[in-house]
Amino acid sequence: MKQNKEVVFATNEGNQPKIRIFQIMRQEATTLYFATSSQKEVYRQLQKNPHVEILTMANDVSVRCSGKVSFDVDDKCRQWIYNNNPVLPRLYSSYDKLVYFSLAIEEMDYYDLRPTPPILRHFNLREGTEGTGFVGERFSKNDNNR
């Protein structure tokens, strides 16, 4: 995720999923930071339901993360995000014109489709556990289908 700053960002409105492209503005370990406008529907959606999923993919490797966003971002971090992103000053006259939020990743799925069989690793960061899985019908946990 450090190489891919653009992610598909999924929220919901009522019972309808809503996706868009978002840019990760900063990353600290397993916490990601974003910025948006308080005038956008994504902000209203996050106020109603802070649970989100994000997805990124490159070279047949995808990472899907889920967690709960928080709007509690300190002023120093907000200023750093604004000053270190070349797009934001072109769109907004000041860092305080934006709403900043963080996503503490709670669960993450890592899919690598390059090897055979493909690799699936699931990380539960709340519990500190890791599991593996299988992708597709040709491979099963007990390898009886090979």
Tab-separated table of N, CA and C in Angstrom:
chain	number	residue	atom	x	y	z
A	1	MET	N	0.815	-1.183	0.000
A	1	MET	CA	0.000	0.000	0.000
A	1	MET	C	0.863	1.252	0.000
A	2	LYS	N	2.113	1.087	0.371
A	2	LYS	CA	2.989	2.257	0.345
A	2	LYS	C	3.294	2.672	-1.092
A	3	GLN	N	3.280	1.720	-2.036
A	3	GLN	CA	3.528	2.054	-3.435
A	3	GLN	C	2.270	2.536	-4.149
A	4	ASN	N	1.118	2.018	-3.761
A	4	ASN	CA	-0.153	2.370	-4.408
A	4	ASN	C	-0.926	3.319	-3.506
A	5	LYS	N	-0.873	4.592	-3.817
A	5	LYS	CA	-1.570	5.589	-3.002
A	5	LYS	C	-3.051	5.675	-3.337
A	6	GLU	N	-3.441	5.258	-4.537
A	6	GLU	CA	-4.845	5.300	-4.932
A	6	GLU	C	-5.520	3.987	-4.558
A	7	VAL	N	-6.662	4.097	-3.893
A	7	VAL	CA	-7.413	2.923	-3.484
A	7	VAL	C	-8.874	3.115	-3.864
A	8	VAL	N	-9.559	2.003	-4.044
A	8	VAL	CA	-11.011	2.028	-4.171
A	8	VAL	C	-11.535	2.075	-2.747
A	9	PHE	N	-12.406	3.028	-2.484
A	9	PHE	CA	-12.878	3.315	-1.134
A	9	PHE	C	-14.377	3.086	-1.105
A	10	ALA	N	-14.837	2.153	-0.268
A	10	ALA	CA	-16.250	1.772	-0.256
A	10	ALA	C	-16.924	2.191	1.048
A	11	THR	N	-18.045	2.892	0.879
A	11	THR	CA	-18.917	3.252	1.989
A	11	THR	C	-20.294	2.706	1.640
A	12	ASN	N	-21.288	3.107	2.413
A	12	ASN	CA	-22.651	2.770	2.023
A	12	ASN	C	-23.571	3.909	2.398
A	13	GLU	N	-24.680	3.937	1.704
A	13	GLU	CA	-25.717	4.916	1.989
A	13	GLU	C	-27.019	4.141	2.033
A	14	GLY	N	-27.610	4.070	3.220
A	14	GLY	CA	-28.764	3.200	3.379
A	14	GLY	C	-28.299	1.773	3.213
A	15	ASN	N	-28.893	1.085	2.267
A	15	ASN	CA	-28.443	-0.279	1.980
A	15	ASN	C	-27.731	-0.380	0.631
A	16	GLN	N	-27.260	0.742	0.108
A	16	GLN	CA	-26.589	0.761	-1.194
A	16	GLN	C	-25.088	1.012	-1.033
A	17	PRO	N	-24.257	0.172	-1.635
A	17	PRO	CA	-22.820	0.424	-1.588
A	17	PRO	C	-22.452	1.626	-2.455
A	18	LYS	N	-21.433	2.342	-2.046
A	18	LYS	CA	-20.921	3.495	-2.793
A	18	LYS	C	-19.400	3.367	-2.839
A	19	ILE	N	-18.842	3.419	-4.048
A	19	ILE	CA	-17.385	3.322	-4.179
A	19	ILE	C	-16.855	4.532	-4.938
A	20	ARG	N	-15.609	4.830	-4.678
A	20	ARG	CA	-14.923	5.916	-5.378
A	20	ARG	C	-13.427	5.687	-5.200
A	21	ILE	N	-12.641	6.414	-5.977
A	21	ILE	CA	-11.186	6.375	-5.838
A	21	ILE	C	-10.789	7.428	-4.812
A	22	PHE	N	-9.951	7.027	-3.885
A	22	PHE	CA	-9.415	7.938	-2.876
A	22	PHE	C	-7.903	7.814	-2.883
A	23	GLN	N	-7.243	8.852	-2.458
A	23	GLN	CA	-5.795	8.817	-2.348
A	23	GLN	C	-5.404	8.766	-0.871
A	24	ILE	N	-4.535	7.821	-0.538
A	24	ILE	CA	-3.990	7.771	0.807
A	24	ILE	C	-3.039	8.951	0.943
A	25	MET	N	-3.294	9.798	1.919
A	25	MET	CA	-2.503	11.016	2.112
A	25	MET	C	-1.297	10.806	3.015
A	26	ARG	N	-1.403	9.807	3.894
A	26	ARG	CA	-0.320	9.517	4.836
A	26	ARG	C	-0.556	8.126	5.393
A	27	GLN	N	0.544	7.449	5.731
A	27	GLN	CA	0.426	6.131	6.331
A	27	GLN	C	1.379	6.049	7.514
A	28	GLU	N	0.857	5.615	8.639
A	28	GLU	CA	1.650	5.362	9.843
A	28	GLU	C	1.324	3.949	10.293
A	29	ALA	N	2.243	3.027	10.052
A	29	ALA	CA	2.041	1.612	10.368
A	29	ALA	C	0.746	1.135	9.705
A	30	THR	N	-0.263	0.752	10.493
A	30	THR	CA	-1.511	0.239	9.924
A	30	THR	C	-2.645	1.271	9.997
A	31	THR	N	-2.284	2.534	10.101
A	31	THR	CA	-3.269	3.608	10.068
A	31	THR	C	-3.052	4.446	8.814
A	32	LEU	N	-4.126	4.642	8.067
A	32	LEU	CA	-4.091	5.413	6.835
A	32	LEU	C	-4.857	6.708	7.054
A	33	TYR	N	-4.395	7.785	6.391
A	33	TYR	CA	-5.025	9.092	6.531
A	33	TYR	C	-5.541	9.573	5.184
A	34	PHE	N	-6.715	10.240	5.229
A	34	PHE	CA	-7.378	10.735	4.046
A	34	PHE	C	-7.890	12.150	4.306
A	35	ALA	N	-8.238	12.839	3.230
A	35	ALA	CA	-8.845	14.166	3.329
A	35	ALA	C	-9.996	14.249	2.334
A	36	THR	N	-11.022	15.009	2.718
A	36	THR	CA	-12.160	15.225	1.837
A	36	THR	C	-12.808	16.555	2.206
A	37	SER	N	-13.841	16.883	1.524
A	37	SER	CA	-14.599	18.107	1.807
A	37	SER	C	-15.834	17.756	2.641
A	38	SER	N	-16.182	18.635	3.541
A	38	SER	CA	-17.407	18.422	4.319
A	38	SER	C	-18.653	18.570	3.453
A	39	GLN	N	-18.485	19.042	2.222
A	39	GLN	CA	-19.607	19.219	1.296
A	39	GLN	C	-19.887	17.959	0.470
A	40	LYS	N	-19.009	16.974	0.528
A	40	LYS	CA	-19.164	15.775	-0.297
A	40	LYS	C	-20.027	14.725	0.393
A	41	GLU	N	-20.674	13.905	-0.444
A	41	GLU	CA	-21.544	12.866	0.104
A	41	GLU	C	-20.761	11.825	0.904
A	42	VAL	N	-19.490	11.591	0.542
A	42	VAL	CA	-18.700	10.615	1.282
A	42	VAL	C	-18.570	11.028	2.753
A	43	TYR	N	-18.434	12.314	2.994
A	43	TYR	CA	-18.341	12.802	4.368
A	43	TYR	C	-19.639	12.497	5.134
A	44	ARG	N	-20.768	12.758	4.533
A	44	ARG	CA	-22.056	12.479	5.175
A	44	ARG	C	-22.232	10.972	5.405
A	45	GLN	N	-21.803	10.163	4.441
A	45	GLN	CA	-21.899	8.713	4.588
A	45	GLN	C	-21.043	8.223	5.755
A	46	LEU	N	-19.831	8.755	5.868
A	46	LEU	CA	-18.932	8.345	6.950
A	46	LEU	C	-19.445	8.800	8.316
A	47	GLN	N	-20.141	9.933	8.352
A	47	GLN	CA	-20.737	10.395	9.606
A	47	GLN	C	-21.818	9.415	10.081
A	48	LYS	N	-22.575	8.885	9.146
A	48	LYS	CA	-23.654	7.954	9.489
A	48	LYS	C	-23.143	6.553	9.786
A	49	ASN	N	-22.136	6.128	9.023
A	49	ASN	CA	-21.585	4.782	9.214
A	49	ASN	C	-20.084	4.840	8.935
A	50	PRO	N	-19.252	4.795	9.970
A	50	PRO	CA	-17.814	4.945	9.788
A	50	PRO	C	-17.082	3.676	9.331
A	51	HIS	N	-17.805	2.592	9.096
A	51	HIS	CA	-17.175	1.341	8.657
A	51	HIS	C	-16.951	1.364	7.146
A	52	VAL	N	-15.724	1.091	6.716
A	52	VAL	CA	-15.382	1.153	5.297
A	52	VAL	C	-14.507	-0.037	4.903
A	53	GLU	N	-14.407	-0.237	3.600
A	53	GLU	CA	-13.421	-1.138	3.015
A	53	GLU	C	-12.673	-0.382	1.943
A	54	ILE	N	-11.403	-0.729	1.791
A	54	ILE	CA	-10.605	-0.186	0.697
A	54	ILE	C	-9.950	-1.347	-0.027
A	55	LEU	N	-9.586	-1.102	-1.285
A	55	LEU	CA	-8.979	-2.130	-2.122
A	55	LEU	C	-7.972	-1.479	-3.041
A	56	THR	N	-6.829	-2.130	-3.177
A	56	THR	CA	-5.834	-1.702	-4.148
A	56	THR	C	-5.280	-2.940	-4.843
A	57	MET	N	-4.783	-2.767	-6.066
A	57	MET	CA	-4.262	-3.900	-6.830
A	57	MET	C	-3.164	-3.442	-7.763
A	58	ALA	N	-2.132	-4.258	-7.874
A	58	ALA	CA	-1.050	-4.042	-8.838
A	58	ALA	C	-0.374	-5.384	-9.111
A	59	ASN	N	-0.104	-5.650	-10.373
A	59	ASN	CA	0.646	-6.854	-10.774
A	59	ASN	C	0.070	-8.139	-10.193
A	60	ASP	N	-1.232	-8.325	-10.290
A	60	ASP	CA	-1.925	-9.525	-9.828
A	60	ASP	C	-1.861	-9.737	-8.314
A	61	VAL	N	-1.551	-8.698	-7.568
A	61	VAL	CA	-1.599	-8.741	-6.109
A	61	VAL	C	-2.607	-7.694	-5.657
A	62	SER	N	-3.572	-8.122	-4.853
A	62	SER	CA	-4.538	-7.165	-4.331
A	62	SER	C	-4.544	-7.222	-2.810
A	63	VAL	N	-4.875	-6.086	-2.225
A	63	VAL	CA	-4.988	-5.970	-0.776
A	63	VAL	C	-6.315	-5.285	-0.478
A	64	ARG	N	-7.111	-5.947	0.349
A	64	ARG	CA	-8.392	-5.387	0.778
A	64	ARG	C	-8.340	-5.205	2.292
A	65	CYS	N	-8.702	-4.022	2.747
A	65	CYS	CA	-8.655	-3.699	4.174
A	65	CYS	C	-10.010	-3.187	4.633
A	66	SER	N	-10.324	-3.445	5.875
A	66	SER	CA	-11.552	-2.909	6.448
A	66	SER	C	-11.261	-2.349	7.838
A	67	GLY	N	-12.110	-1.431	8.241
A	67	GLY	CA	-11.969	-0.825	9.552
A	67	GLY	C	-12.968	0.289	9.727
A	68	LYS	N	-12.736	1.069	10.756
A	68	LYS	CA	-13.633	2.152	11.124
A	68	LYS	C	-12.857	3.458	11.091
A	69	VAL	N	-13.405	4.461	10.420
A	69	VAL	CA	-12.718	5.749	10.323
A	69	VAL	C	-12.949	6.583	11.573
A	70	SER	N	-11.993	7.477	11.807
A	70	SER	CA	-12.083	8.427	12.908
A	70	SER	C	-11.754	9.811	12.373
A	71	PHE	N	-12.518	10.789	12.787
A	71	PHE	CA	-12.262	12.171	12.383
A	71	PHE	C	-11.377	12.896	13.399
A	72	ASP	N	-10.823	12.175	14.332
A	72	ASP	CA	-9.957	12.737	15.358
A	72	ASP	C	-8.507	12.729	14.854
A	73	VAL	N	-8.175	13.711	14.027
A	73	VAL	CA	-6.832	13.850	13.459
A	73	VAL	C	-6.264	15.166	13.982
A	74	ASP	N	-5.072	15.079	14.592
A	74	ASP	CA	-4.525	16.293	15.201
A	74	ASP	C	-4.106	17.318	14.148
A	75	ASP	N	-4.035	18.564	14.593
A	75	ASP	CA	-3.781	19.684	13.690
A	75	ASP	C	-2.430	19.574	12.990
A	76	LYS	N	-1.427	19.090	13.670
A	76	LYS	CA	-0.094	18.938	13.062
A	76	LYS	C	-0.143	17.958	11.892
A	77	CYS	N	-0.845	16.856	12.061
A	77	CYS	CA	-1.002	15.867	10.984
A	77	CYS	C	-1.803	16.451	9.833
A	78	ARG	N	-2.862	17.182	10.132
A	78	ARG	CA	-3.679	17.816	9.091
A	78	ARG	C	-2.829	18.779	8.250
A	79	GLN	N	-2.028	19.583	8.896
A	79	GLN	CA	-1.162	20.519	8.173
A	79	GLN	C	-0.138	19.765	7.330
A	80	TRP	N	0.429	18.695	7.868
A	80	TRP	CA	1.423	17.916	7.127
A	80	TRP	C	0.789	17.349	5.857
A	81	ILE	N	-0.411	16.789	5.984
A	81	ILE	CA	-1.090	16.222	4.817
A	81	ILE	C	-1.303	17.289	3.753
A	82	TYR	N	-1.806	18.412	4.144
A	82	TYR	CA	-2.070	19.495	3.182
A	82	TYR	C	-0.779	19.972	2.522
A	83	ASN	N	0.262	20.172	3.292
A	83	ASN	CA	1.527	20.699	2.771
A	83	ASN	C	2.326	19.700	1.953
A	84	ASN	N	2.055	18.416	2.103
A	84	ASN	CA	2.823	17.394	1.403
A	84	ASN	C	2.058	16.722	0.277
A	85	ASN	N	0.930	17.279	-0.086
A	85	ASN	CA	0.170	16.755	-1.210
A	85	ASN	C	0.009	17.861	-2.236
A	86	PRO	N	0.593	17.715	-3.414
A	86	PRO	CA	0.558	18.806	-4.395
A	86	PRO	C	-0.833	19.140	-4.943
A	87	VAL	N	-1.783	18.239	-4.822
A	87	VAL	CA	-3.113	18.487	-5.359
A	87	VAL	C	-3.963	19.342	-4.416
A	88	LEU	N	-3.875	19.093	-3.125
A	88	LEU	CA	-4.765	19.778	-2.183
A	88	LEU	C	-4.663	21.300	-2.239
A	89	PRO	N	-3.465	21.905	-2.269
A	89	PRO	CA	-3.403	23.371	-2.348
A	89	PRO	C	-3.973	23.934	-3.652
A	90	ARG	N	-4.036	23.110	-4.687
A	90	ARG	CA	-4.639	23.553	-5.941
A	90	ARG	C	-6.156	23.591	-5.848
A	91	LEU	N	-6.732	22.804	-4.927
A	91	LEU	CA	-8.182	22.689	-4.803
A	91	LEU	C	-8.758	23.486	-3.638
A	92	TYR	N	-7.964	23.661	-2.591
A	92	TYR	CA	-8.441	24.314	-1.373
A	92	TYR	C	-7.429	25.367	-0.941
A	93	SER	N	-7.925	26.525	-0.511
A	93	SER	CA	-7.051	27.662	-0.189
A	93	SER	C	-6.311	27.506	1.132
A	94	SER	N	-6.755	26.592	1.978
A	94	SER	CA	-6.125	26.416	3.282
A	94	SER	C	-6.385	24.999	3.785
A	95	TYR	N	-5.483	24.503	4.605
A	95	TYR	CA	-5.644	23.148	5.134
A	95	TYR	C	-6.912	23.004	5.976
A	96	ASP	N	-7.362	24.069	6.599
A	96	ASP	CA	-8.528	23.971	7.468
A	96	ASP	C	-9.858	24.018	6.709
A	97	LYS	N	-9.798	24.029	5.398
A	97	LYS	CA	-11.010	23.958	4.569
A	97	LYS	C	-11.420	22.503	4.305
A	98	LEU	N	-10.584	21.567	4.750
A	98	LEU	CA	-10.814	20.141	4.516
A	98	LEU	C	-11.187	19.426	5.808
A	99	VAL	N	-11.742	18.246	5.643
A	99	VAL	CA	-12.006	17.335	6.744
A	99	VAL	C	-11.008	16.187	6.597
A	100	TYR	N	-10.348	15.836	7.675
A	100	TYR	CA	-9.340	14.778	7.657
A	100	TYR	C	-9.840	13.617	8.511
A	101	PHE	N	-9.522	12.405	8.063
A	101	PHE	CA	-9.913	11.245	8.849
A	101	PHE	C	-8.875	10.147	8.688
A	102	SER	N	-8.860	9.274	9.672
A	102	SER	CA	-7.926	8.149	9.637
A	102	SER	C	-8.708	6.849	9.583
A	103	LEU	N	-8.064	5.833	9.060
A	103	LEU	CA	-8.614	4.483	9.022
A	103	LEU	C	-7.604	3.568	9.693
A	104	ALA	N	-7.943	3.098	10.874
A	104	ALA	CA	-7.117	2.096	11.549
A	104	ALA	C	-7.542	0.743	10.984
A	105	ILE	N	-6.636	0.100	10.246
A	105	ILE	CA	-6.979	-1.167	9.591
A	105	ILE	C	-7.212	-2.232	10.657
A	106	GLU	N	-8.384	-2.845	10.601
A	106	GLU	CA	-8.738	-3.900	11.547
A	106	GLU	C	-8.542	-5.285	10.942
A	107	GLU	N	-8.883	-5.416	9.663
A	107	GLU	CA	-8.709	-6.693	8.963
A	107	GLU	C	-8.162	-6.430	7.571
A	108	MET	N	-7.355	-7.386	7.087
A	108	MET	CA	-6.735	-7.216	5.773
A	108	MET	C	-6.645	-8.574	5.087
A	109	ASP	N	-7.032	-8.601	3.810
A	109	ASP	CA	-6.874	-9.788	2.970
A	109	ASP	C	-5.849	-9.487	1.896
A	110	TYR	N	-4.870	-10.373	1.777
A	110	TYR	CA	-3.808	-10.254	0.786
A	110	TYR	C	-3.989	-11.397	-0.203
A	111	TYR	N	-4.200	-11.052	-1.483
A	111	TYR	CA	-4.362	-12.044	-2.546
A	111	TYR	C	-3.200	-11.898	-3.524
A	112	ASP	N	-2.512	-12.987	-3.773
A	112	ASP	CA	-1.435	-12.997	-4.770
A	112	ASP	C	-1.789	-14.050	-5.809
A	113	LEU	N	-2.191	-13.599	-6.993
A	113	LEU	CA	-2.625	-14.522	-8.047
A	113	LEU	C	-1.482	-15.000	-8.929
A	114	ARG	N	-0.246	-14.596	-8.650
A	114	ARG	CA	0.886	-14.977	-9.496
A	114	ARG	C	1.292	-16.438	-9.344
A	115	PRO	N	1.412	-16.997	-8.151
A	115	PRO	CA	1.834	-18.400	-8.048
A	115	PRO	C	0.664	-19.351	-8.255
A	116	THR	N	0.970	-20.621	-8.398
A	116	THR	CA	-0.034	-21.675	-8.449
A	116	THR	C	0.267	-22.638	-7.314
A	117	PRO	N	-0.658	-22.817	-6.392
A	117	PRO	CA	-1.935	-22.130	-6.277
A	117	PRO	C	-1.750	-20.691	-5.790
A	118	PRO	N	-2.711	-19.841	-6.086
A	118	PRO	CA	-2.654	-18.465	-5.604
A	118	PRO	C	-2.644	-18.423	-4.067
A	119	ILE	N	-2.186	-17.330	-3.537
A	119	ILE	CA	-2.058	-17.164	-2.088
A	119	ILE	C	-3.139	-16.228	-1.573
A	120	LEU	N	-3.782	-16.633	-0.487
A	120	LEU	CA	-4.696	-15.768	0.245
A	120	LEU	C	-4.247	-15.780	1.698
A	121	ARG	N	-3.996	-14.607	2.245
A	121	ARG	CA	-3.659	-14.474	3.659
A	121	ARG	C	-4.621	-13.463	4.269
A	122	HIS	N	-5.205	-13.839	5.392
A	122	HIS	CA	-6.133	-12.956	6.103
A	122	HIS	C	-5.493	-12.561	7.433
A	123	PHE	N	-5.460	-11.255	7.692
A	123	PHE	CA	-4.892	-10.731	8.926
A	123	PHE	C	-5.999	-10.050	9.721
A	124	ASN	N	-6.177	-10.465	10.961
A	124	ASN	CA	-7.080	-9.782	11.873
A	124	ASN	C	-6.184	-9.002	12.831
A	125	LEU	N	-6.063	-7.696	12.600
A	125	LEU	CA	-5.135	-6.891	13.385
A	125	LEU	C	-5.668	-6.588	14.777
A	126	ARG	N	-6.978	-6.665	14.968
A	126	ARG	CA	-7.551	-6.490	16.317
A	126	ARG	C	-7.136	-7.632	17.219
A	127	GLU	N	-7.211	-8.855	16.670
A	127	GLU	CA	-6.918	-10.050	17.465
A	127	GLU	C	-5.465	-10.501	17.339
A	128	GLY	N	-4.750	-9.953	16.350
A	128	GLY	CA	-3.371	-10.369	16.130
A	128	GLY	C	-3.246	-11.762	15.541
A	129	THR	N	-4.226	-12.145	14.715
A	129	THR	CA	-4.206	-13.480	14.122
A	129	THR	C	-3.997	-13.395	12.613
A	130	GLU	N	-3.527	-14.501	12.072
A	130	GLU	CA	-3.321	-14.620	10.632
A	130	GLU	C	-3.833	-15.976	10.186
A	131	GLY	N	-4.529	-15.979	9.060
A	131	GLY	CA	-5.026	-17.222	8.501
A	131	GLY	C	-4.729	-17.284	7.019
A	132	THR	N	-4.832	-18.478	6.461
A	132	THR	CA	-4.625	-18.651	5.034
A	132	THR	C	-5.896	-19.226	4.439
A	133	GLY	N	-6.023	-19.086	3.150
A	133	GLY	CA	-7.199	-19.602	2.472
A	133	GLY	C	-6.829	-20.046	1.078
A	134	PHE	N	-7.836	-20.411	0.334
A	134	PHE	CA	-7.625	-20.918	-1.005
A	134	PHE	C	-8.490	-20.150	-1.977
A	135	VAL	N	-7.961	-19.917	-3.163
A	135	VAL	CA	-8.626	-19.126	-4.174
A	135	VAL	C	-8.982	-20.049	-5.327
A	136	GLY	N	-10.245	-20.097	-5.700
A	136	GLY	CA	-10.657	-20.891	-6.850
A	136	GLY	C	-11.102	-22.284	-6.468
A	137	GLU	N	-11.579	-23.018	-7.468
A	137	GLU	CA	-12.123	-24.347	-7.209
A	137	GLU	C	-11.085	-25.459	-7.310
A	138	ARG	N	-9.956	-25.212	-7.959
A	138	ARG	CA	-8.993	-26.286	-8.212
A	138	ARG	C	-8.192	-26.684	-6.987
A	139	PHE	N	-8.200	-25.872	-5.980
A	139	PHE	CA	-7.381	-26.144	-4.813
A	139	PHE	C	-8.234	-26.092	-3.566
A	140	SER	N	-8.088	-27.072	-2.725
A	140	SER	CA	-8.827	-27.077	-1.468
A	140	SER	C	-7.841	-27.224	-0.327
A	141	LYS	N	-8.308	-26.994	0.863
A	141	LYS	CA	-7.435	-27.017	2.023
A	141	LYS	C	-6.765	-28.381	2.203
A	142	ASN	N	-7.458	-29.453	1.887
A	142	ASN	CA	-6.899	-30.788	2.081
A	142	ASN	C	-6.256	-31.344	0.815
A	143	ASP	N	-6.187	-30.555	-0.241
A	143	ASP	CA	-5.548	-30.921	-1.504
A	143	ASP	C	-6.143	-32.156	-2.158
A	144	ASN	N	-7.385	-32.553	-1.853
A	144	ASN	CA	-8.014	-33.711	-2.501
A	144	ASN	C	-8.384	-33.434	-3.948
A	145	ASN	N	-8.462	-32.186	-4.348
A	145	ASN	CA	-8.866	-31.860	-5.711
A	145	ASN	C	-7.700	-31.764	-6.669
A	146	ARG	N	-6.506	-32.032	-6.247
A	146	ARG	CA	-5.329	-31.933	-7.140
A	146	ARG	C	-5.083	-33.200	-7.888
